[in-house]
mmCIF file of C-alpha atoms in Angstrom:
data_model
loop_
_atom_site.group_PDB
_atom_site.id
_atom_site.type_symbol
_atom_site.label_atom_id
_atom_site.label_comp_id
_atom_site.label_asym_id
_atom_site.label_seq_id
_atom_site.Cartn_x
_atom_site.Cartn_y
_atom_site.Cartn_z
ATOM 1 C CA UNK A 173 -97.240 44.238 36.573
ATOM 2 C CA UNK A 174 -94.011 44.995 34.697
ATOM 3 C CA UNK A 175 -94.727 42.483 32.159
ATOM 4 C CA UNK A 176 -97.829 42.796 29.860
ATOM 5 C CA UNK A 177 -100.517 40.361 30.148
ATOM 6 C CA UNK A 178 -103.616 39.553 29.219
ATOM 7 C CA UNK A 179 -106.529 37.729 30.542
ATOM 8 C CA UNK A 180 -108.390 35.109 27.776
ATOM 9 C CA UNK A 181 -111.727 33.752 28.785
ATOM 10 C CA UNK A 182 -112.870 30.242 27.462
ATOM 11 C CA UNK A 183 -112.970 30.558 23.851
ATOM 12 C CA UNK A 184 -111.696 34.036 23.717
ATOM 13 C CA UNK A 185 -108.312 34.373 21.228
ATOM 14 C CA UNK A 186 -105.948 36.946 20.863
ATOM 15 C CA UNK A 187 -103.354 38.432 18.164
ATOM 16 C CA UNK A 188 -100.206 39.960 18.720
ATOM 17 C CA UNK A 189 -97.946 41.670 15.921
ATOM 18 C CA UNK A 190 -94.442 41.598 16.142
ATOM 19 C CA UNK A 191 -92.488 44.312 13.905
ATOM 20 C CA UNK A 192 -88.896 44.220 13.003
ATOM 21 C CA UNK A 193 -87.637 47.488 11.592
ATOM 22 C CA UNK A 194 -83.309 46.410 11.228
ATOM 23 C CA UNK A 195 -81.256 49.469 11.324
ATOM 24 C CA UNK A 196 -78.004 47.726 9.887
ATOM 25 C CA UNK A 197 -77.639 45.268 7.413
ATOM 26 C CA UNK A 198 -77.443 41.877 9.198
ATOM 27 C CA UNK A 199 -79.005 38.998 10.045
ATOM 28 C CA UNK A 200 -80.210 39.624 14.023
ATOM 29 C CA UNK A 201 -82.301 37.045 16.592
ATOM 30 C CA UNK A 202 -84.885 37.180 19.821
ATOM 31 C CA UNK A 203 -86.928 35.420 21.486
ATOM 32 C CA UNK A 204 -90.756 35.714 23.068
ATOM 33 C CA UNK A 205 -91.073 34.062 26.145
ATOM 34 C CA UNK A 206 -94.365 33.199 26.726
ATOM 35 C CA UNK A 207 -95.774 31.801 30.519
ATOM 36 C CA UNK A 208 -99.293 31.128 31.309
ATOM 37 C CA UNK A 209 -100.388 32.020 34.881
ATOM 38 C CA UNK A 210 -98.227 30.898 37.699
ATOM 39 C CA UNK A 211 -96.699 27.805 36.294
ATOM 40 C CA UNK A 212 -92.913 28.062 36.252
ATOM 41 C CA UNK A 213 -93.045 24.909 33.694
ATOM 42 C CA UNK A 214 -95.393 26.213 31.190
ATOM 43 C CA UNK A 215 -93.548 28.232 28.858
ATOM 44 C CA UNK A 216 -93.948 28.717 25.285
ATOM 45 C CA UNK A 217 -90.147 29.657 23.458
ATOM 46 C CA UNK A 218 -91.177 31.629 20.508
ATOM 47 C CA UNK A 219 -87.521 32.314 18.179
ATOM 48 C CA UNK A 220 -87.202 35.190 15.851
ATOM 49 C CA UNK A 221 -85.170 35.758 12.984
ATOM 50 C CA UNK A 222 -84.685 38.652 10.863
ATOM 51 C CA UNK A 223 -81.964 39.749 7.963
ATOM 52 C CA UNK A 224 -81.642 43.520 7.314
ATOM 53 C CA UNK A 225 -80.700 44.266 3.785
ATOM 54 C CA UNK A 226 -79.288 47.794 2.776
ATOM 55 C CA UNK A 227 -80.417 47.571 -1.156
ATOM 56 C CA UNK A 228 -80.342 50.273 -3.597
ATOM 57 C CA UNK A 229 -82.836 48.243 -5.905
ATOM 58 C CA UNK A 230 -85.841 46.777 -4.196
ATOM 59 C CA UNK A 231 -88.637 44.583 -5.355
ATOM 60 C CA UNK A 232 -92.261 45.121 -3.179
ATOM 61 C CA UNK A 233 -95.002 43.004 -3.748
ATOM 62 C CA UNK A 234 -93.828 39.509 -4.042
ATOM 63 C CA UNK A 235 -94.306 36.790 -1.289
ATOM 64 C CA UNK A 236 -93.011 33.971 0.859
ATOM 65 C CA UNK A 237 -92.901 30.395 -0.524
ATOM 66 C CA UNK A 238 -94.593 28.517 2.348
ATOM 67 C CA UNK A 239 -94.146 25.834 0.629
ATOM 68 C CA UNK A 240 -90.142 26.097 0.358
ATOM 69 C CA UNK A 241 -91.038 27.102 3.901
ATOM 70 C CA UNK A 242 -91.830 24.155 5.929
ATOM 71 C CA UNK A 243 -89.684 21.326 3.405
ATOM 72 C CA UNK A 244 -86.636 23.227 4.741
ATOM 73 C CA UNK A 245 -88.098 23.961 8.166
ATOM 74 C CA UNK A 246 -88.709 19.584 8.306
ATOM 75 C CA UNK A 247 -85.257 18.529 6.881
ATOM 76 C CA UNK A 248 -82.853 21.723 9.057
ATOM 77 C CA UNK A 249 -84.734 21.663 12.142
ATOM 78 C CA UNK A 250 -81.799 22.767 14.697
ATOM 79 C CA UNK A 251 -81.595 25.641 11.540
ATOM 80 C CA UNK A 252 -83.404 28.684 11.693
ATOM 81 C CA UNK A 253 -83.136 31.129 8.618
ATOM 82 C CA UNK A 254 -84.910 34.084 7.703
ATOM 83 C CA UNK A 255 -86.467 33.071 4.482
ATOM 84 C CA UNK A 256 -86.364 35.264 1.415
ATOM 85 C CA UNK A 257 -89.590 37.160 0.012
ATOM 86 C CA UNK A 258 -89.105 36.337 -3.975
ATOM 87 C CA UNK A 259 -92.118 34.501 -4.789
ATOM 88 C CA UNK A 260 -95.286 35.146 -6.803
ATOM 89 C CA UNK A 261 -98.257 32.676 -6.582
ATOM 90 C CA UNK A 262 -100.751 32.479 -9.528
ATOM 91 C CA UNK A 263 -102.219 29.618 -7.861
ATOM 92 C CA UNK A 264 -104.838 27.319 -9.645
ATOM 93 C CA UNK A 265 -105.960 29.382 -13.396
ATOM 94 C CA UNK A 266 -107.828 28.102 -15.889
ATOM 95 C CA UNK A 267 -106.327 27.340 -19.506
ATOM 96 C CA UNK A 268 -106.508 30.063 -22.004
ATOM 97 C CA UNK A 269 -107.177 32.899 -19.513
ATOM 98 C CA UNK A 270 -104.945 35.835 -19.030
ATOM 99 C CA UNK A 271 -103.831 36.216 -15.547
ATOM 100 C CA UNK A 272 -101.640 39.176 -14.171
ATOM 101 C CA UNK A 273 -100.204 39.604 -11.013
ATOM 102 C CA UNK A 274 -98.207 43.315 -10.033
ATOM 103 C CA UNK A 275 -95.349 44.200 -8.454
ATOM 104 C CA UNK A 276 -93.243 47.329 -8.209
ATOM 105 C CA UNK A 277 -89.244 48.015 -8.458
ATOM 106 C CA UNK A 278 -87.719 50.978 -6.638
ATOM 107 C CA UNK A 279 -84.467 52.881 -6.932
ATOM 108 C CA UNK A 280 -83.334 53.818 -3.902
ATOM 109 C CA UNK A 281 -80.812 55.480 -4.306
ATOM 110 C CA UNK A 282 -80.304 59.520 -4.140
ATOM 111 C CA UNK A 283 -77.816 60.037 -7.479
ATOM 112 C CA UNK A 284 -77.913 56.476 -9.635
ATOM 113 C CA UNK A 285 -79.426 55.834 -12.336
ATOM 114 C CA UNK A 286 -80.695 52.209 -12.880
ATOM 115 C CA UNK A 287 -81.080 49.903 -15.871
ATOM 116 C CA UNK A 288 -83.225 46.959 -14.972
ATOM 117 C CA UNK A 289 -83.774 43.781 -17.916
ATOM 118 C CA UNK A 290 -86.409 40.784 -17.093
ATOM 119 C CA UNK A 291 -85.632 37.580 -18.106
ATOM 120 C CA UNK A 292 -88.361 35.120 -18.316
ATOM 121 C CA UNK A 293 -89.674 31.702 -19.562
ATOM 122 C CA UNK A 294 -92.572 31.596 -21.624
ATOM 123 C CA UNK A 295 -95.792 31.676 -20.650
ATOM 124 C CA UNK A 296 -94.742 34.051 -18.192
ATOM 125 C CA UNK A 297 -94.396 37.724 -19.473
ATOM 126 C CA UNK A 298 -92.983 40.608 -17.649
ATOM 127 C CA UNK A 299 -94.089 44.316 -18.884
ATOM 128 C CA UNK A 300 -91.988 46.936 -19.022
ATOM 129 C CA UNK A 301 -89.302 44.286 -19.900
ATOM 130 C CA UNK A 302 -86.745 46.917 -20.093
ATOM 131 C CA UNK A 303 -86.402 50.313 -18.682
ATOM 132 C CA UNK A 304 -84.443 53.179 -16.756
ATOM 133 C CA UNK A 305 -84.977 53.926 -13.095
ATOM 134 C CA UNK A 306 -84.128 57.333 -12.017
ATOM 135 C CA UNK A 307 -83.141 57.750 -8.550
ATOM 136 C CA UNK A 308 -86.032 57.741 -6.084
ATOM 137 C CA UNK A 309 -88.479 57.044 -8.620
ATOM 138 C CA UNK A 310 -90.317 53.614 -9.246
ATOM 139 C CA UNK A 311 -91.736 51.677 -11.613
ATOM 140 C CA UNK A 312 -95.167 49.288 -11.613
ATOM 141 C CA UNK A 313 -94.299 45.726 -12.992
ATOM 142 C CA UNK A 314 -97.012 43.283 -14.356
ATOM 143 C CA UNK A 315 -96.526 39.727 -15.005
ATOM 144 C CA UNK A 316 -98.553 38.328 -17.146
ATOM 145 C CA UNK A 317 -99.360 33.980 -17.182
ATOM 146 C CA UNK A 318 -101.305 32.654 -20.076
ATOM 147 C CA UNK A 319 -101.312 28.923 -21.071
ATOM 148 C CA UNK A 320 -102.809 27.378 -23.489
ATOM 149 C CA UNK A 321 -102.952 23.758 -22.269
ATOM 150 C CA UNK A 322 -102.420 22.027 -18.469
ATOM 151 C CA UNK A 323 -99.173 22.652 -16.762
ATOM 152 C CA UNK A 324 -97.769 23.272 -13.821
ATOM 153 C CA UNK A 325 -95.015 25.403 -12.643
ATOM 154 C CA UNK A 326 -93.070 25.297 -9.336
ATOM 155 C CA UNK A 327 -90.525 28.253 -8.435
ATOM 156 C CA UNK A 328 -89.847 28.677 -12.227
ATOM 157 C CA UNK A 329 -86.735 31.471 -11.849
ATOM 158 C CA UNK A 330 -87.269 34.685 -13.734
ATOM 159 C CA UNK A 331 -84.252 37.233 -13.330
ATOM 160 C CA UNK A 332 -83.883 40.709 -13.059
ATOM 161 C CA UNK A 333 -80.808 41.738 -14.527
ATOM 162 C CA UNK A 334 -79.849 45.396 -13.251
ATOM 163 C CA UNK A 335 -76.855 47.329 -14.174
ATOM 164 C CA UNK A 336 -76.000 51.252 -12.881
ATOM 165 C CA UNK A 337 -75.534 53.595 -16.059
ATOM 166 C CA UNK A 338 -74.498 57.043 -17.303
ATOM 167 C CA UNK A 339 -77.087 58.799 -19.010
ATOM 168 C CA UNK A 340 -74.955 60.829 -22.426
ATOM 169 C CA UNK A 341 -77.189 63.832 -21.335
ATOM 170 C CA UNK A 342 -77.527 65.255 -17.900
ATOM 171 C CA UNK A 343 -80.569 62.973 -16.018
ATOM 172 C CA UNK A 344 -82.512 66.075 -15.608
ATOM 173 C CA UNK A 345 -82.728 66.298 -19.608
ATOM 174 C CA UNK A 346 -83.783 62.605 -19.980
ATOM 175 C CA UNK A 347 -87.176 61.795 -19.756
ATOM 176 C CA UNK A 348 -87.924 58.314 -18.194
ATOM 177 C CA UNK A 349 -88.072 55.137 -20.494
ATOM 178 C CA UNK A 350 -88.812 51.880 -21.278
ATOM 179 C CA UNK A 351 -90.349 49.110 -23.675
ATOM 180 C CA UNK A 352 -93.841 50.618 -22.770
ATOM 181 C CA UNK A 353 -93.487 53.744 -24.619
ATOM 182 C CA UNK A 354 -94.454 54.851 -27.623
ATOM 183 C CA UNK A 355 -95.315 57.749 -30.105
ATOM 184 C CA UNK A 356 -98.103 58.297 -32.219
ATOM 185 C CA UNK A 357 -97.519 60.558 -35.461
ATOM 186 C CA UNK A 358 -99.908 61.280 -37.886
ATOM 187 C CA UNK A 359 -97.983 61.592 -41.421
ATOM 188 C CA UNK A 360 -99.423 62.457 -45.082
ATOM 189 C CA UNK A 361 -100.754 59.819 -47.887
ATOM 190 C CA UNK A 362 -100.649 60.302 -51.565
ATOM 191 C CA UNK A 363 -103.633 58.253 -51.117
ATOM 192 C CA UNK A 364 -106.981 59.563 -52.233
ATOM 193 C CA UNK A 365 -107.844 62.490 -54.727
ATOM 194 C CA UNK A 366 -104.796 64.421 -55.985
ATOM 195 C CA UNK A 367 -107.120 67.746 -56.732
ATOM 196 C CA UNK A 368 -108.575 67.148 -53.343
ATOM 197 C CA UNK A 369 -107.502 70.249 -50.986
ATOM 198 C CA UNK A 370 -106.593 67.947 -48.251
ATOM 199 C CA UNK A 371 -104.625 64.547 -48.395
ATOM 200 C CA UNK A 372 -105.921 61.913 -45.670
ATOM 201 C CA UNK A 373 -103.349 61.146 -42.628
ATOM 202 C CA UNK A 374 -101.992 58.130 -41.917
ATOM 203 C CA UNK A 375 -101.364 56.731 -38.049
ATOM 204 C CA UNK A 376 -97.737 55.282 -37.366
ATOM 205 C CA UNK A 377 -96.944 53.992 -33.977
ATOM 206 C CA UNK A 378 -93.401 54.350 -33.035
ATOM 207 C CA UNK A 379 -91.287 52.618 -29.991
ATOM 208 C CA UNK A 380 -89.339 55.313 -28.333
ATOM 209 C CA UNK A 381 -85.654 55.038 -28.510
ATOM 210 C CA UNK A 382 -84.094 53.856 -25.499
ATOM 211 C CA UNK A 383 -81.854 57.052 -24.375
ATOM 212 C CA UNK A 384 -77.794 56.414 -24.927
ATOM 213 C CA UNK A 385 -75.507 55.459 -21.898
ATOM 214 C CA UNK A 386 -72.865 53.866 -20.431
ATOM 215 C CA UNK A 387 -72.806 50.826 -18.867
ATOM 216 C CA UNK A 388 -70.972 51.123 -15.445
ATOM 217 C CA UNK A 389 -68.189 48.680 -15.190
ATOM 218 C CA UNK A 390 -68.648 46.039 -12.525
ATOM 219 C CA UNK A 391 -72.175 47.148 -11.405
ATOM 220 C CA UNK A 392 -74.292 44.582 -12.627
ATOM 221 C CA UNK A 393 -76.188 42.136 -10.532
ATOM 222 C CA UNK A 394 -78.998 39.884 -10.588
ATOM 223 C CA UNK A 395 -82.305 39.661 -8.732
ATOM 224 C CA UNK A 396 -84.107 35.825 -8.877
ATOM 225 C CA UNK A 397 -87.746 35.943 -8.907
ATOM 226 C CA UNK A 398 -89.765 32.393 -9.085
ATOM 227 C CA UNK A 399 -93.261 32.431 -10.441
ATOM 228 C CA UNK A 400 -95.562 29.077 -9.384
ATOM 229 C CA UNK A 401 -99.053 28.340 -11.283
ATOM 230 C CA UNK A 402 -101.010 25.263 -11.580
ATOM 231 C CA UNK A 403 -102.849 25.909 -15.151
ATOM 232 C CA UNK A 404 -105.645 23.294 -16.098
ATOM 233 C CA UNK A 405 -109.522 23.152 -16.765
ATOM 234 C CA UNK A 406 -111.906 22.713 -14.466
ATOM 235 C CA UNK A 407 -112.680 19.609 -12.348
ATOM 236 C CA UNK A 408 -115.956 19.098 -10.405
ATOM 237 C CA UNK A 409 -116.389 16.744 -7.473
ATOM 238 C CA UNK A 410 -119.422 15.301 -5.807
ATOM 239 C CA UNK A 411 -118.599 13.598 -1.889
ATOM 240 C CA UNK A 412 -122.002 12.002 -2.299
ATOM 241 C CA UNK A 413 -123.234 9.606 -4.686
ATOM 242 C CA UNK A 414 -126.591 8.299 -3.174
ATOM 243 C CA UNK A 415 -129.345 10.594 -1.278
ATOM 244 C CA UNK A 416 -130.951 8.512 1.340
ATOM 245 C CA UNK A 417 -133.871 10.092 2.704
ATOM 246 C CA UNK A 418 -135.853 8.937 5.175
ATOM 247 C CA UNK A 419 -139.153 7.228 5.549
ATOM 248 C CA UNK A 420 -141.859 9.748 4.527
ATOM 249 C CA UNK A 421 -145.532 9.672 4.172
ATOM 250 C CA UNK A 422 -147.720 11.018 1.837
ATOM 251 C CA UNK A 423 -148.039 14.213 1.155
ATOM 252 C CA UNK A 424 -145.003 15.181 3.619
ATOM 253 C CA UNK A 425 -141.580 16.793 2.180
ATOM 254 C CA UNK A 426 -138.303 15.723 3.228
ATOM 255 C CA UNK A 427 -134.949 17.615 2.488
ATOM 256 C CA UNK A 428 -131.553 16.144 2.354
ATOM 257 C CA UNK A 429 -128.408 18.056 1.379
#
């Protein structure tokens, strides 16, 4: 009565979820103990492993290698780590196709302002590749894959480079910024008619300046990402090469699958 239970009938399943919310940063264990009925000798040891991380500049949206997972899990078995979230999977995508995957990037921090810088192999594309974080804002990243022939990639290692500036102006007189931005100006021509009473405009696309600053000595860091992808064209697969169907008579319809 002091523990909680449950009762499963045949064939009935259940599912549990176990939440870890760290309020200091380091790594912390447990253990679920798990008996069924009366048996002293049945037990199930379930360990638990957690790291809690105090960071000013997070990254949501990215994944577990399970992969990475279970090779380290087979050779370290008396090891048990809690195993980084820095992975995105494409998985399989076909040649020539433009595939995108999100994540976002969040300043934590209450008066720091950030300066974040991808790094990245081709065909892998990050966008914004550079840009300003002001504190408690964030920012949506897309990486882009696009091959144009077979390949395969396994934990290729894009980086994050991210550095903590000083804006020249006060950050409440600096708009936000990066790579994405641009403005759109319509100028004059001396095209066309000269008596005309109007001359036609011309549309120029301009990058916006990245605001001045100042690097902060001895605050930069990196953040590894690795991107996987298996890029080729499509393969199709039959199990079955002859139909056998069975005696029929005249007139009478048979199905095989």
């Amino acid at each position: 009565p002091k523990k909680p239970y449950l009762l499963l009938h045949r064939g009935q399943s259940a599912k549990f979820d176990v939440i870890f919310k760290p309020t200091l940063a380091q790594r912390l264990e447990g253990k679920i103990r798990l008996s069924l009925g009366n048996n002293f000798y049945n037990k199930t040891q379930i360990e638990l492993v957690g790291e809690g991380h105090d960071d000013k500049f997070i990254l949501d949206g990215l994944e577990e290698d399970h992969k990475k997972r279970n090779a380290k899990s087979s050779l370290q078995k008396d090891i048990i780590d809690a195993f980084k979230v820095d992975h995105i999977q494409f998985g399989d995508r076909p040649v020539g196709k433009r595939c995108c995957k999100t994540l976002t990037i969040t300043n934590r921090s209450k008066k720091k302002v950030m300066r974040f810088e991808w790094e990245a192999h081709a065909p892998f594309h990050f966008s914004p590749k550079v840009g300003h974080l002001h504190p408690g804002c964030a920012k949506v990243i897309t990486v882009t894959l696009k091959s144009d022939v077979p390949a395969t990639f396994r934990r290729q290692l894009a980086k994050c480079k991210v550095a903590r500036i000083k804006l020249d102006l006060p950050p409440e007189e600096v708009c936000d910024w990066d790579d994405k931005m641009f403005v759109v100006t319509w100028v004059d021509t001396t095209r066309g008619d000269l008596e005309a009473s109007w001359s036609p405009k011309q549309k120029v696309v301009e990058r916006v300046p990245e605001p001045a600053h100042t690097v902060v000595q001895r605050s930069r860091h990196e953040i590894e990402v690795y991107l996987s992808a298996h890029v080729d064209y499509a393969q199709f697969k039959m199990n079955t090469i002859i139909v056998q169907l069975k005696d029929t008579f005249p007139f009478q319809t048979r199905t095989a699958t």
